[in-house]
Tab-separated table of C-alpha atoms and ligand atoms in Angstrom:
chain	number	residue	atom	x	y	z
A	1	UNK	CA	131.905	88.441	91.611
A	2	UNK	CA	128.913	86.137	91.918
A	3	UNK	CA	125.715	86.652	89.778
A	4	UNK	CA	122.611	86.070	91.765
A	5	UNK	CA	119.417	85.699	89.751
A	6	UNK	CA	116.198	86.379	91.543
A	7	UNK	CA	112.949	85.646	89.752
A	8	UNK	CA	109.412	86.364	90.656
A	9	UNK	CA	106.112	85.452	88.909
A	10	UNK	CA	103.459	87.531	87.042
A	11	UNK	CA	100.138	87.796	88.624
A	12	UNK	CA	97.967	84.675	88.114
A	13	UNK	CA	94.254	83.416	88.803
A	14	UNK	CA	92.920	86.740	87.717
A	15	UNK	CA	94.800	88.599	90.530
A	16	UNK	CA	96.299	92.000	89.601
A	17	UNK	CA	99.646	91.678	91.620
A	18	UNK	CA	101.921	88.895	92.732
A	19	UNK	CA	103.984	89.623	95.825
A	20	UNK	CA	106.836	87.659	94.418
A	21	UNK	CA	107.491	89.951	91.639
A	22	UNK	CA	106.595	93.030	93.775
A	23	UNK	CA	109.371	91.980	96.143
A	24	UNK	CA	111.893	90.925	93.667
A	25	UNK	CA	111.772	94.074	91.525
A	26	UNK	CA	112.671	96.037	94.715
A	27	UNK	CA	116.246	94.253	94.570
A	28	UNK	CA	117.119	95.285	91.048
A	29	UNK	CA	120.583	96.705	90.863
A	30	UNK	CA	121.578	95.465	94.326
A	31	UNK	CA	125.293	94.602	94.417
A	32	UNK	CA	128.483	94.901	96.541
A	33	UNK	CA	132.057	93.680	96.074
A	34	UNK	CA	130.884	90.060	96.400
A	35	UNK	CA	127.704	89.733	94.189
A	36	UNK	CA	125.502	91.411	91.591
A	37	UNK	CA	121.720	90.838	91.724
A	38	UNK	CA	119.796	90.201	88.495
A	39	UNK	CA	115.944	90.323	88.617
A	40	UNK	CA	113.547	88.866	86.162
A	41	UNK	CA	109.759	88.127	85.850
A	42	UNK	CA	108.525	84.637	84.795
A	43	UNK	CA	105.380	84.009	83.105
A	44	UNK	CA	102.887	81.900	84.939
A	45	UNK	CA	102.532	79.261	82.077
A	46	UNK	CA	103.598	75.691	82.210
A	47	UNK	CA	106.312	75.031	79.611
A	48	UNK	CA	107.024	78.585	78.655
A	49	UNK	CA	108.098	79.501	82.264
A	50	UNK	CA	110.958	76.696	82.134
A	51	UNK	CA	112.073	77.863	78.566
A	52	UNK	CA	112.386	81.457	79.795
A	53	UNK	CA	114.208	80.193	82.964
A	54	UNK	CA	116.562	77.981	80.747
A	55	UNK	CA	117.242	80.879	78.614
A	56	UNK	CA	118.120	83.040	81.710
A	57	UNK	CA	120.566	80.287	82.852
A	58	UNK	CA	122.341	80.638	79.491
A	59	UNK	CA	122.336	84.281	79.215
A	60	UNK	CA	123.258	85.331	82.751
A	61	UNK	CA	125.357	82.280	83.825
A	62	UNK	CA	124.340	82.676	87.455
A	63	UNK	CA	126.117	81.327	90.451
A	64	UNK	CA	122.806	81.265	92.503
A	65	UNK	CA	119.162	81.323	91.428
A	66	UNK	CA	116.474	82.011	93.802
A	67	UNK	CA	113.131	81.501	92.267
A	68	UNK	CA	110.042	82.866	94.065
A	69	UNK	CA	106.349	82.754	93.887
A	70	UNK	CA	103.217	83.499	95.685
A	71	UNK	CA	101.742	80.994	98.044
A	72	UNK	CA	98.432	82.700	99.154
A	73	UNK	CA	97.296	81.644	102.789
A	74	UNK	CA	100.644	80.653	103.913
A	75	UNK	CA	101.573	82.488	106.942
A	76	UNK	CA	105.476	82.640	106.427
A	77	UNK	CA	108.290	82.748	104.018
A	78	UNK	CA	108.525	79.147	102.869
A	79	UNK	CA	111.988	78.009	101.974
A	80	UNK	CA	111.178	75.085	99.826
A	81	UNK	CA	113.073	71.944	100.273
A	82	UNK	CA	111.973	69.608	97.366
A	83	UNK	CA	110.651	69.853	93.821
A	84	UNK	CA	108.734	66.852	92.478
A	85	UNK	CA	108.276	65.636	88.839
A	86	UNK	CA	104.575	66.279	88.387
A	87	UNK	CA	102.109	69.018	87.062
A	88	UNK	CA	98.771	68.516	88.528
A	89	UNK	CA	96.914	71.951	88.387
A	90	UNK	CA	93.728	72.803	90.356
A	91	UNK	CA	93.355	76.063	88.321
A	92	UNK	CA	94.275	77.185	84.730
A	93	UNK	CA	97.660	78.849	84.300
A	94	UNK	CA	97.819	82.219	82.259
A	95	UNK	CA	97.529	80.354	79.021
A	96	UNK	CA	94.494	78.297	79.828
A	97	UNK	CA	96.400	75.094	80.442
A	98	UNK	CA	95.473	72.739	83.205
A	99	UNK	CA	97.768	69.618	83.066
A	100	UNK	CA	96.753	66.660	85.253
A	101	UNK	CA	99.409	64.170	86.466
A	102	UNK	CA	101.853	65.013	83.891
A	103	UNK	CA	105.441	64.523	84.131
A	104	UNK	CA	107.630	67.764	83.943
A	105	UNK	CA	110.601	65.743	82.498
A	106	UNK	CA	109.432	62.437	81.020
A	107	UNK	CA	111.706	59.661	82.703
A	108	UNK	CA	113.290	62.277	85.073
A	109	UNK	CA	113.797	61.655	88.769
A	110	UNK	CA	110.637	61.633	90.986
A	111	UNK	CA	112.139	64.662	92.873
A	112	UNK	CA	115.217	67.006	93.463
A	113	UNK	CA	116.250	68.716	96.401
A	114	UNK	CA	116.928	72.446	96.619
A	115	UNK	CA	120.695	73.284	96.458
A	116	UNK	CA	120.304	76.483	98.472
A	117	UNK	CA	121.271	76.328	102.204
A	118	UNK	CA	117.730	76.101	103.348
A	119	UNK	CA	118.243	75.773	106.992
A	120	UNK	CA	120.888	78.806	106.884
A	121	UNK	CA	118.281	80.767	104.923
A	122	UNK	CA	115.498	80.192	107.451
A	123	UNK	CA	117.788	81.206	110.366
A	124	UNK	CA	118.943	84.325	108.542
A	125	UNK	CA	115.436	85.289	107.946
A	126	UNK	CA	114.441	84.679	111.560
A	127	UNK	CA	117.392	86.445	112.787
A	128	UNK	CA	115.857	89.511	110.951
A	129	UNK	CA	112.382	88.955	113.024
A	130	UNK	CA	110.802	87.466	109.974
A	131	UNK	CA	108.346	84.523	109.992
A	132	UNK	CA	109.983	81.798	108.022
A	133	UNK	CA	110.265	77.982	107.805
A	134	UNK	CA	111.363	75.072	105.649
A	135	UNK	CA	108.413	73.959	103.478
A	136	UNK	CA	108.232	70.289	102.296
A	137	UNK	CA	106.105	70.982	99.364
A	138	UNK	CA	106.042	73.578	96.621
A	139	UNK	CA	102.682	72.188	95.427
A	140	UNK	CA	102.096	70.799	91.893
A	141	UNK	CA	101.381	74.200	89.989
A	142	UNK	CA	103.736	76.477	87.985
A	143	UNK	CA	106.068	77.137	90.963
A	144	UNK	CA	106.869	73.552	91.573
A	145	UNK	CA	107.193	73.196	87.677
A	146	UNK	CA	109.773	76.048	87.538
A	147	UNK	CA	111.578	74.584	90.687
A	148	UNK	CA	111.886	71.156	89.185
A	149	UNK	CA	112.949	72.384	85.852
A	150	UNK	CA	115.590	74.613	87.463
A	151	UNK	CA	117.011	71.816	89.513
A	152	UNK	CA	116.936	69.550	86.545
A	153	UNK	CA	118.827	72.064	84.461
A	154	UNK	CA	121.450	72.869	87.104
A	155	UNK	CA	121.931	69.193	88.461
A	156	UNK	CA	125.595	68.291	88.642
A	157	UNK	CA	126.741	71.972	88.208
A	158	UNK	CA	128.125	74.157	90.902
A	159	UNK	CA	124.809	76.451	90.553
A	160	UNK	CA	123.098	76.829	93.812
A	161	UNK	CA	119.307	76.881	93.037
A	162	UNK	CA	116.100	76.848	94.925
A	163	UNK	CA	112.604	78.306	95.497
A	164	UNK	CA	110.981	80.456	98.195
A	165	UNK	CA	107.189	80.932	98.300
A	166	UNK	CA	105.994	84.132	100.016
A	167	UNK	CA	102.571	85.182	101.692
A	168	UNK	CA	99.903	87.402	100.205
A	169	UNK	CA	100.370	91.201	100.699
A	170	UNK	CA	98.148	92.735	103.188
A	171	UNK	CA	95.941	94.218	100.474
A	172	UNK	CA	95.392	90.759	98.769
A	173	UNK	CA	94.432	88.876	102.024
A	174	UNK	CA	90.831	88.763	103.034
A	175	UNK	CA	89.693	88.644	106.499
A	176	UNK	CA	91.435	86.091	108.634
A	177	UNK	CA	93.987	85.271	105.858
A	178	UNK	CA	97.534	85.691	106.925
A	179	UNK	CA	99.651	88.174	105.022
A	180	UNK	CA	103.149	89.906	105.236
A	181	UNK	CA	104.153	93.574	104.227
A	182	UNK	CA	106.204	94.091	101.133
A	183	UNK	CA	109.048	95.439	103.319
A	184	UNK	CA	109.091	92.117	105.213
A	185	UNK	CA	109.166	90.033	102.111
A	186	UNK	CA	111.808	92.101	100.586
A	187	UNK	CA	113.845	91.733	103.859
A	188	UNK	CA	113.500	88.020	103.677
A	189	UNK	CA	114.747	87.863	100.130
A	190	UNK	CA	117.686	89.803	101.223
A	191	UNK	CA	118.461	87.201	103.963
A	192	UNK	CA	118.101	84.467	101.266
A	193	UNK	CA	120.744	86.099	99.076
A	194	UNK	CA	123.117	86.778	102.112
A	195	UNK	CA	122.599	83.113	103.244
A	196	UNK	CA	123.217	81.820	99.696
A	197	UNK	CA	126.478	83.474	99.296
A	198	UNK	CA	127.810	83.198	102.763
A	199	UNK	CA	126.957	79.581	103.941
A	200	UNK	CA	129.409	77.239	102.476
A	201	UNK	CA	127.486	74.399	103.568
A	202	UNK	CA	124.045	74.237	105.190
A	203	UNK	CA	123.657	74.187	108.903
A	204	UNK	CA	122.034	71.140	110.791
A	205	UNK	CA	119.032	72.390	112.507
A	206	UNK	CA	115.591	71.064	112.917
A	207	UNK	CA	113.211	72.242	110.154
A	208	UNK	CA	110.932	69.185	109.545
A	209	UNK	CA	107.308	68.719	110.166
A	210	UNK	CA	105.269	66.026	111.505
A	211	UNK	CA	102.574	66.162	109.068
B	1	PCA	N1	102.515	81.016	92.630
B	1	PCA	C1	101.955	79.908	91.855
B	1	PCA	C2	102.415	80.070	90.473
B	1	PCA	C3	102.953	81.371	90.369
B	1	PCA	C4	103.002	81.849	91.618
B	1	PCA	O1	103.368	82.972	91.984
B	1	PCA	C5	102.368	78.602	92.528
B	1	PCA	O2	102.781	78.528	93.736
B	1	PCA	O3	102.514	77.579	91.883
């Protein structure tokens, strides 16, 4: 039986909801003969979020970790490819911190690649009729911070780990801003879980970007 840890973030930047947590919490208790899903919320705070995640790795010993966060303004489910070793915040976190050009892990590698089957995940999402793609940057705020910390802590282990950014919910999006319904986001996370347990290796399919 595989343990799948799904995390979502608390609201940040004075928002009252975060679609990542709204979606993740819908999957609480999802299990079948092959896997059991655990859901947890992370604080949107540099440092603390990574300590909480490290504690969850110890406590739950998951086989797969799919961390999620809000990427307001993005039109599709973004399956992140790469985490980079820098905090460079354009807004304050929920503790008033705003690091600039700070290493996440002093002396650590510049970047880590997701160890989830990202192309298989995108395909599984698209097969369900959802807008999805590989993203080449998770930004430099708390989501990238958690993504990098997660990959650092699971490097050279069999744990599959990665990050998915989700769009705003319709009620968060102003005029002309893209959004996705909660049902669609939840379905996308279901697709990600299924891909992570069923794709032994990733598929080779174009998912790059020219800019
Ligand atoms: N999104 C932010 C942090 C928390 C969240 O949900 C980000 O993309 O960094």
